[in-house]
């Protein structure tokens, strides 16, 4: 029997294949990758100490490979099946995001690795949104959209077969893994042929441009892929000189000495030629949805830190949120990964107090990277790329997490529990390495 390919390897193969496909479909994405590589090289050269810290924490090795993508599916079956495909690549649904209050008729989760070692190998993520058909106010249009979605199958027969094979056998061998990547790639591919008439498309656009994007095509084409930069302000400033038109503002927290959470910018969505079916043959049209995005990831905040951040965001005043690592750590506002230093391993420490061990140089605390997303920022990116017709007002609905999880077929994981587990495990491992008992 052939050995199974590790999920991390399948994820890496799929991420690379998806990036190559998107670069061929949207050439400006390639320009974005070049720009980010240049900015990162400059940032690392300018801050040798920072480069050393990134290398020591494992962040540097993953930087050039890091991507997150986004797709929008239309039905519960599509969401449940794509979740099964992600599972083959070691990706789990983490957190629930309700974008309806920002006027975007979807709710979402982020599929990503959850094990720190898997994240270090390849932190590929896909922000996956489910259309909320119930938010289409026109009953006739809602029914037509539902019927259109019910007629399509966004997965190839080969992809469905290999999902079943992986679940039954417990994995995929080399040949199956390569075929799985190839088959699943078709779900994310752009199709320029609309599946609805031009008249229906315009009605969907009037309801919401994102609804038209989800309903009108054969599949949930990848609508952006995002490389990670070390200096998003430099990247934003450099985009126009590269012929890239950025959105007006960077989403997320302001620039800080100690980066937190997530900052994002993008180039504006491209207008792409499409055709509509018609009784007298295809007719030409245009669709605007796909764009390029850049992100800068900072430290994950604890629940107390997030509460401070949310308050600061509402007030547009971040002065109350400490901007030095030691205060963030001591005040339990951010998550940290602890490890023993060579000096600590050589010494005979007599205390398990982390602050004392850090002061003595026996332990270092490294900020844990935020691996997830911010709903306000996600909505801001979506809205900025939906054209001038994008809805400015919120949908007056409550979060529908239970409905989303029912469609998904499982609960989403709690991001805070994952960060807490990583911090706690690092403390246990550090104290054990130093020959100390775990703190109580």
Coordinates of C-alpha atoms in Angstrom, one line a residue:
X1 CA 0.0 0.0 0.0
X2 CA 1.4 3.4 -0.9
X3 CA 2.2 5.9 1.9
X4 CA -0.2 8.8 2.4
X5 CA 1.0 12.3 1.6
X6 CA 0.9 14.5 4.7
X7 CA -1.9 17.0 4.8
X8 CA 0.7 19.8 5.2
X9 CA 2.3 18.7 1.9
X10 CA -1.1 18.6 0.1
X11 CA -1.9 22.1 1.4
X12 CA 1.5 23.4 0.2
X13 CA 0.9 21.9 -3.3
X14 CA -2.6 23.3 -3.5
X15 CA -1.5 26.8 -2.3
X16 CA 1.3 26.9 -4.9
X17 CA -1.0 25.7 -7.7
X18 CA -3.7 28.2 -6.8
X19 CA -1.2 31.0 -6.7
X20 CA 0.1 30.1 -10.1
X21 CA -3.4 29.9 -11.6
X22 CA -4.4 33.2 -10.1
X23 CA -1.2 34.8 -11.4
X24 CA -2.1 33.6 -14.9
X25 CA -5.7 34.8 -14.5
X26 CA -4.9 38.2 -12.9
X27 CA -1.4 39.3 -14.0
X28 CA -1.4 42.3 -11.6
X29 CA -1.3 39.7 -8.8
X30 CA 2.2 38.8 -10.0
X31 CA 3.1 42.5 -9.8
X32 CA 1.8 42.5 -6.3
X33 CA 4.0 39.5 -5.3
X34 CA 7.1 41.2 -6.8
X35 CA 6.3 44.4 -4.8
X36 CA 5.8 42.6 -1.6
X37 CA 9.0 40.6 -2.0
X38 CA 10.9 43.9 -2.6
X39 CA 9.3 45.6 0.4
X40 CA 10.1 42.6 2.7
X41 CA 13.7 42.4 1.5
X42 CA 14.1 46.2 2.3
X43 CA 12.4 45.7 5.8
X44 CA 14.7 42.8 6.7
X45 CA 17.8 44.7 5.5
X46 CA 16.8 47.8 7.5
X47 CA 16.1 45.8 10.8
X48 CA 18.7 43.0 11.2
X49 CA 17.5 42.5 14.8
X50 CA 14.0 42.1 13.7
X51 CA 15.1 39.6 11.0
X52 CA 16.9 37.6 13.6
X53 CA 13.8 37.5 15.8
X54 CA 11.6 36.4 12.9
X55 CA 14.1 33.6 12.1
X56 CA 14.2 32.5 15.7
X57 CA 10.4 32.3 16.0
X58 CA 10.0 30.4 12.7
X59 CA 8.2 33.4 11.1
X60 CA 10.8 34.1 8.5
X61 CA 10.8 30.7 6.9
X62 CA 7.1 30.8 6.2
X63 CA 6.9 34.4 5.0
X64 CA 7.5 34.1 1.3
X65 CA 5.1 31.1 1.0
X66 CA 2.3 32.7 3.1
X67 CA -1.1 33.3 1.3
X68 CA -4.7 33.7 2.2
X69 CA -7.4 33.5 -0.3
X70 CA -11.2 34.1 -0.2
X71 CA -14.1 32.4 -1.9
X72 CA -17.9 32.8 -1.5
X73 CA -20.2 29.8 -1.8
X74 CA -23.9 29.8 -2.3
X75 CA -25.4 26.8 -0.5
X76 CA -25.1 24.7 2.6
X77 CA -24.0 21.7 0.5
X78 CA -21.2 23.7 -1.2
X79 CA -20.0 24.9 2.2
X80 CA -20.1 21.4 3.8
X81 CA -18.3 19.8 0.8
X82 CA -15.6 22.5 0.6
X83 CA -15.0 21.9 4.3
X84 CA -14.4 18.2 3.7
X85 CA -11.9 19.2 0.9
X86 CA -10.1 21.6 3.2
X87 CA -9.8 18.9 5.9
X88 CA -7.8 16.7 3.5
X89 CA -5.3 19.6 3.5
X90 CA -5.2 19.9 7.3
X91 CA -7.4 23.1 7.4
X92 CA -10.1 23.6 10.1
X93 CA -12.8 26.2 10.4
X94 CA -11.8 28.9 12.9
X95 CA -14.1 31.6 14.2
X96 CA -17.5 32.9 12.9
X97 CA -17.7 36.2 11.1
X98 CA -21.0 38.0 10.5
X99 CA -20.6 40.6 7.8
X100 CA -24.3 41.5 7.5
X101 CA -24.1 44.5 10.0
X102 CA -21.6 46.1 7.5
X103 CA -24.0 45.6 4.6
X104 CA -22.4 42.5 3.1
X105 CA -25.0 39.6 2.9
X106 CA -22.7 36.7 3.9
X107 CA -21.3 35.0 7.0
X108 CA -18.0 33.4 7.1
X109 CA -15.3 31.3 8.7
X110 CA -11.5 31.0 8.0
X111 CA -10.2 27.5 7.2
X112 CA -6.6 27.2 8.3
X113 CA -4.1 24.9 10.0
X114 CA -4.6 25.0 13.8
X115 CA -1.4 23.2 15.0
X116 CA 1.6 25.6 15.5
X117 CA 3.9 23.2 13.6
X118 CA 1.5 23.0 10.7
X119 CA 1.2 26.8 10.6
X120 CA 5.0 27.0 10.6
X121 CA 5.1 24.7 7.5
X122 CA 2.5 26.5 5.5
X123 CA -0.1 28.9 7.0
X124 CA -2.4 28.9 3.9
X125 CA -5.9 30.1 4.8
X126 CA -9.1 30.5 2.9
X127 CA -11.7 33.0 4.2
X128 CA -14.9 31.2 3.1
X129 CA -18.2 33.0 3.0
X130 CA -21.7 31.6 2.6
X131 CA -24.3 33.7 0.9
X132 CA -27.3 34.6 3.1
X133 CA -30.1 34.2 0.6
X134 CA -32.7 35.2 3.2
X135 CA -31.3 38.7 2.9
X136 CA -32.5 39.1 -0.7
X137 CA -35.6 41.2 -0.1
X138 CA -37.3 40.5 -3.5
X139 CA -39.0 37.1 -3.0
X140 CA -39.1 36.2 -6.7
X141 CA -35.4 37.1 -7.1
X142 CA -34.5 35.1 -4.0
X143 CA -36.3 32.0 -5.4
X144 CA -34.6 32.5 -8.8
X145 CA -31.2 32.7 -7.1
X146 CA -31.9 29.6 -5.1
X147 CA -33.0 27.7 -8.2
X148 CA -29.8 28.8 -10.1
X149 CA -27.5 27.7 -7.3
X150 CA -29.3 24.4 -6.9
X151 CA -28.6 23.6 -10.6
X152 CA -24.8 23.9 -10.4
X153 CA -22.1 21.6 -9.0
X154 CA -19.0 23.5 -8.1
X155 CA -17.0 20.3 -7.7
X156 CA -15.7 18.0 -10.5
X157 CA -16.7 14.3 -10.3
X158 CA -13.0 13.6 -9.7
X159 CA -12.8 16.0 -6.7
X160 CA -15.9 14.4 -5.1
X161 CA -14.5 10.9 -5.7
X162 CA -11.1 11.8 -4.1
X163 CA -12.8 13.5 -1.1
X164 CA -14.6 10.2 -0.5
X165 CA -11.4 8.2 -1.1
X166 CA -9.5 10.3 1.5
X167 CA -12.2 10.0 4.1
X168 CA -12.6 6.2 3.6
X169 CA -9.0 5.3 3.3
X170 CA -7.6 7.9 5.8
X171 CA -5.5 9.8 3.2
X172 CA -4.3 10.1 -0.3
X173 CA -1.2 8.6 -1.9
X174 CA 1.2 10.6 -4.2
X175 CA -0.8 10.1 -7.4
X176 CA -4.1 10.8 -5.7
X177 CA -2.8 13.9 -3.9
X178 CA -1.6 15.4 -7.2
X179 CA -4.9 14.6 -8.9
X180 CA -6.8 16.0 -5.9
X181 CA -5.0 19.3 -6.2
X182 CA -5.7 19.4 -9.9
X183 CA -9.4 18.6 -9.5
X184 CA -10.0 20.9 -6.6
X185 CA -8.3 23.8 -8.5
X186 CA -11.2 23.7 -10.9
X187 CA -13.6 24.8 -8.1
X188 CA -11.5 28.0 -7.7
X189 CA -11.1 28.8 -11.4
X190 CA -12.5 31.8 -13.1
X191 CA -15.3 31.2 -15.7
X192 CA -16.1 34.1 -18.0
X193 CA -19.5 32.6 -19.0
X194 CA -22.4 33.6 -16.7
X195 CA -25.0 31.1 -15.9
X196 CA -27.8 33.6 -15.8
X197 CA -29.3 36.0 -18.3
X198 CA -28.1 39.6 -18.5
X199 CA -31.5 40.7 -17.1
X200 CA -31.2 38.4 -14.1
X201 CA -27.6 39.5 -13.5
X202 CA -28.7 43.2 -13.4
X203 CA -31.4 42.4 -10.9
X204 CA -28.9 40.5 -8.8
X205 CA -26.5 43.4 -9.0
X206 CA -29.2 45.8 -7.9
X207 CA -29.9 43.6 -4.9
X208 CA -26.2 43.5 -4.1
X209 CA -23.1 43.2 -6.3
X210 CA -21.8 40.4 -4.1
X211 CA -25.0 38.4 -4.6
X212 CA -24.5 38.7 -8.3
X213 CA -20.9 37.5 -7.9
X214 CA -22.0 34.4 -6.0
X215 CA -25.0 33.4 -8.0
X216 CA -24.1 34.2 -11.6
X217 CA -21.3 31.8 -12.3
X218 CA -20.4 28.1 -12.5
X219 CA -18.3 28.2 -9.4
X220 CA -16.9 30.3 -6.5
X221 CA -13.9 31.7 -8.4
X222 CA -11.1 32.8 -6.0
X223 CA -11.7 36.5 -5.6
X224 CA -8.3 37.4 -4.1
X225 CA -5.0 35.9 -2.9
X226 CA -3.0 37.8 -0.3
X227 CA 0.7 37.8 0.3
X228 CA 2.1 38.9 3.7
X229 CA 4.3 42.0 4.0
X230 CA 6.4 43.2 6.9
X231 CA 5.6 46.9 6.1
X232 CA 2.1 47.6 4.7
X233 CA 2.6 51.4 4.8
X234 CA 5.6 51.1 2.5
X235 CA 3.7 48.7 0.3
X236 CA 0.7 51.0 0.1
X237 CA 2.9 54.0 -0.8
X238 CA 4.8 52.0 -3.5
X239 CA 1.8 50.5 -5.3
X240 CA 1.0 53.5 -7.6
X241 CA 4.6 53.6 -9.0
X242 CA 4.2 49.9 -9.9
X243 CA 1.0 50.7 -11.9
X244 CA -1.2 49.3 -9.1
X245 CA -4.1 51.4 -7.9
X246 CA -4.6 50.9 -4.1
X247 CA -7.8 51.3 -2.1
X248 CA -7.8 54.7 -0.3
X249 CA -7.2 53.5 3.2
X250 CA -5.5 50.6 5.1
X251 CA -8.0 48.5 7.0
X252 CA -7.3 47.6 10.6
X253 CA -5.3 49.2 13.4
X254 CA -3.0 52.2 12.8
X255 CA 0.8 51.8 12.3
X256 CA 2.4 50.9 15.7
X257 CA 5.8 50.1 17.1
X258 CA 4.3 46.7 18.2
X259 CA 2.1 45.5 15.3
X260 CA -1.2 43.8 16.5
X261 CA -3.9 41.8 14.7
X262 CA -4.2 42.4 11.0
X263 CA -3.7 45.3 8.6
X264 CA -4.9 45.0 5.0
X265 CA -5.0 46.9 1.7
X266 CA -5.8 45.9 -1.8
X267 CA -5.8 47.0 -5.4
X268 CA -9.2 47.9 -6.8
X269 CA -11.2 45.1 -8.4
X270 CA -10.7 44.6 -12.1
X271 CA -13.5 44.8 -14.7
X272 CA -13.5 41.5 -16.6
X273 CA -15.3 40.6 -19.8
X274 CA -18.0 38.0 -19.4
X275 CA -20.8 36.6 -21.7
X276 CA -24.4 36.0 -20.9
X277 CA -26.6 33.2 -22.3
X278 CA -29.5 34.3 -24.5
X279 CA -32.1 33.0 -26.9
X280 CA -30.2 34.5 -29.8
X281 CA -26.8 33.5 -28.6
X282 CA -24.3 34.9 -26.0
X283 CA -24.2 38.6 -25.3
X284 CA -21.2 40.5 -24.0
X285 CA -21.0 42.1 -20.6
X286 CA -18.6 42.9 -17.7
X287 CA -18.2 41.8 -14.1
X288 CA -16.2 43.4 -11.3
X289 CA -15.2 41.3 -8.3
X290 CA -11.6 40.0 -8.3
X291 CA -8.8 42.0 -6.8
X292 CA -5.3 41.8 -5.1
X293 CA -4.7 42.2 -1.5
X294 CA -1.7 42.7 0.8
X295 CA -1.7 42.0 4.6
X296 CA 0.6 42.7 7.5
X297 CA 0.1 40.4 10.5
X298 CA 0.8 41.4 14.1
X299 CA 0.4 39.9 17.5
X300 CA -2.8 38.0 18.6
X301 CA -4.6 39.8 21.4
X302 CA -6.2 38.1 24.4
X303 CA -10.0 38.7 25.1
X304 CA -9.0 41.6 27.3
X305 CA -6.8 43.0 24.5
X306 CA -9.5 42.6 21.9
X307 CA -12.0 44.5 24.2
X308 CA -9.5 47.4 24.4
X309 CA -9.0 47.2 20.6
X310 CA -12.7 47.2 19.8
X311 CA -13.2 50.2 22.2
X312 CA -10.3 52.0 20.5
X313 CA -11.7 51.3 17.1
X314 CA -15.1 52.7 18.0
X315 CA -13.5 55.8 19.4
X316 CA -10.9 56.0 16.6
X317 CA -8.4 56.6 19.4
X318 CA -5.8 53.9 20.1
X319 CA -3.9 55.7 22.8
X320 CA -5.2 53.5 25.6
X321 CA -3.8 50.4 23.9
X322 CA -0.2 49.9 25.1
X323 CA 2.4 49.9 22.4
X324 CA 5.3 48.0 23.9
X325 CA 5.7 44.2 24.2
X326 CA 6.5 44.0 27.9
X327 CA 3.3 46.0 28.9
X328 CA 1.2 44.0 26.5
X329 CA 2.5 40.8 28.0
X330 CA 2.4 41.8 31.7
X331 CA -1.1 43.1 31.4
X332 CA -2.2 39.9 29.7
X333 CA -3.4 41.8 26.6
X334 CA -1.6 39.7 24.0
X335 CA -0.6 36.1 23.5
X336 CA 3.0 35.1 23.7
X337 CA 5.1 32.0 23.0
X338 CA 7.8 31.3 25.6
X339 CA 11.1 29.5 25.1
X340 CA 14.3 28.9 27.1
X341 CA 17.5 30.6 25.9
X342 CA 20.8 28.8 25.7
X343 CA 21.8 30.8 28.9
X344 CA 18.7 29.5 30.6
X345 CA 19.4 25.9 29.6
X346 CA 23.0 26.2 30.9
X347 CA 22.0 27.8 34.2
X348 CA 20.3 26.2 37.2
X349 CA 17.2 28.4 37.6
X350 CA 15.6 28.3 41.1
X351 CA 12.3 30.0 40.2
X352 CA 9.4 29.2 37.9
X353 CA 8.4 32.8 37.8
X354 CA 8.3 33.8 34.1
X355 CA 8.9 37.5 34.7
X356 CA 12.0 36.7 36.8
X357 CA 13.2 34.2 34.2
X358 CA 12.8 36.8 31.4
X359 CA 14.6 39.4 33.4
X360 CA 17.5 37.0 34.0
X361 CA 17.7 36.3 30.3
X362 CA 16.8 32.6 30.8
X363 CA 13.5 32.8 28.8
X364 CA 12.3 34.9 25.9
X365 CA 8.7 35.7 25.1
X366 CA 7.8 36.0 21.4
X367 CA 4.5 37.5 20.3
X368 CA 2.2 34.9 18.7
X369 CA 1.2 35.9 15.2
X370 CA -2.5 36.6 14.6
X371 CA -3.7 33.9 12.2
X372 CA -7.3 35.0 11.8
X373 CA -9.4 37.9 10.5
X374 CA -11.3 41.1 11.6
X375 CA -14.9 41.3 10.5
X376 CA -14.9 45.1 10.1
X377 CA -11.7 44.9 8.0
X378 CA -13.1 42.0 5.9
X379 CA -16.3 44.0 5.2
X380 CA -14.2 47.1 4.4
X381 CA -12.2 45.2 1.8
X382 CA -15.3 43.6 0.3
X383 CA -17.2 46.9 0.1
X384 CA -14.2 48.8 -1.5
X385 CA -14.1 46.2 -4.3
X386 CA -17.9 45.9 -5.0
X387 CA -18.2 49.1 -7.0
X388 CA -20.1 52.3 -6.4
X389 CA -23.4 50.4 -6.1
X390 CA -22.3 48.7 -2.9
X391 CA -24.8 48.9 -0.1
X392 CA -23.9 51.5 2.5
X393 CA -26.5 50.5 5.1
X394 CA -26.4 47.4 7.4
X395 CA -28.7 44.5 7.2
X396 CA -30.9 44.6 10.3
X397 CA -30.3 41.0 11.3
X398 CA -28.7 39.1 14.2
X399 CA -25.7 36.9 13.8
X400 CA -26.7 33.5 12.6
X401 CA -23.8 31.4 13.9
X402 CA -26.0 28.4 14.6
X403 CA -27.4 28.4 11.1
X404 CA -23.9 28.7 9.7
X405 CA -22.6 25.8 11.8
X406 CA -25.6 23.7 10.7
X407 CA -24.7 24.4 7.1
X408 CA -21.1 23.6 7.8
X409 CA -21.9 20.4 9.5
X410 CA -19.8 21.1 12.6
X411 CA -18.9 23.9 15.1
X412 CA -16.2 26.4 14.2
X413 CA -13.2 26.4 16.5
X414 CA -12.6 29.2 19.0
X415 CA -9.5 31.3 18.0
X416 CA -8.9 32.4 21.6
X417 CA -8.8 28.8 22.8
X418 CA -6.2 28.0 20.1
X419 CA -4.0 30.9 21.1
X420 CA -4.4 30.1 24.8
X421 CA -3.4 26.5 24.2
X422 CA -0.3 27.5 22.2
X423 CA 0.8 29.9 25.0
X424 CA 0.1 27.4 27.7
X425 CA 2.0 24.6 25.9
X426 CA 5.0 26.8 25.4
X427 CA 5.1 27.7 29.1
X428 CA 4.9 24.0 30.0
X429 CA 7.7 23.1 27.5
X430 CA 9.9 26.0 28.6
X431 CA 9.7 25.2 32.4
X432 CA 10.3 21.5 31.6
X433 CA 13.4 22.3 29.6
X434 CA 14.7 24.4 32.5
X435 CA 14.0 21.5 34.9
X436 CA 11.3 23.5 36.7
X437 CA 7.8 22.5 37.8
X438 CA 4.9 24.1 36.0
X439 CA 3.5 27.2 37.6
X440 CA 0.2 26.8 39.3

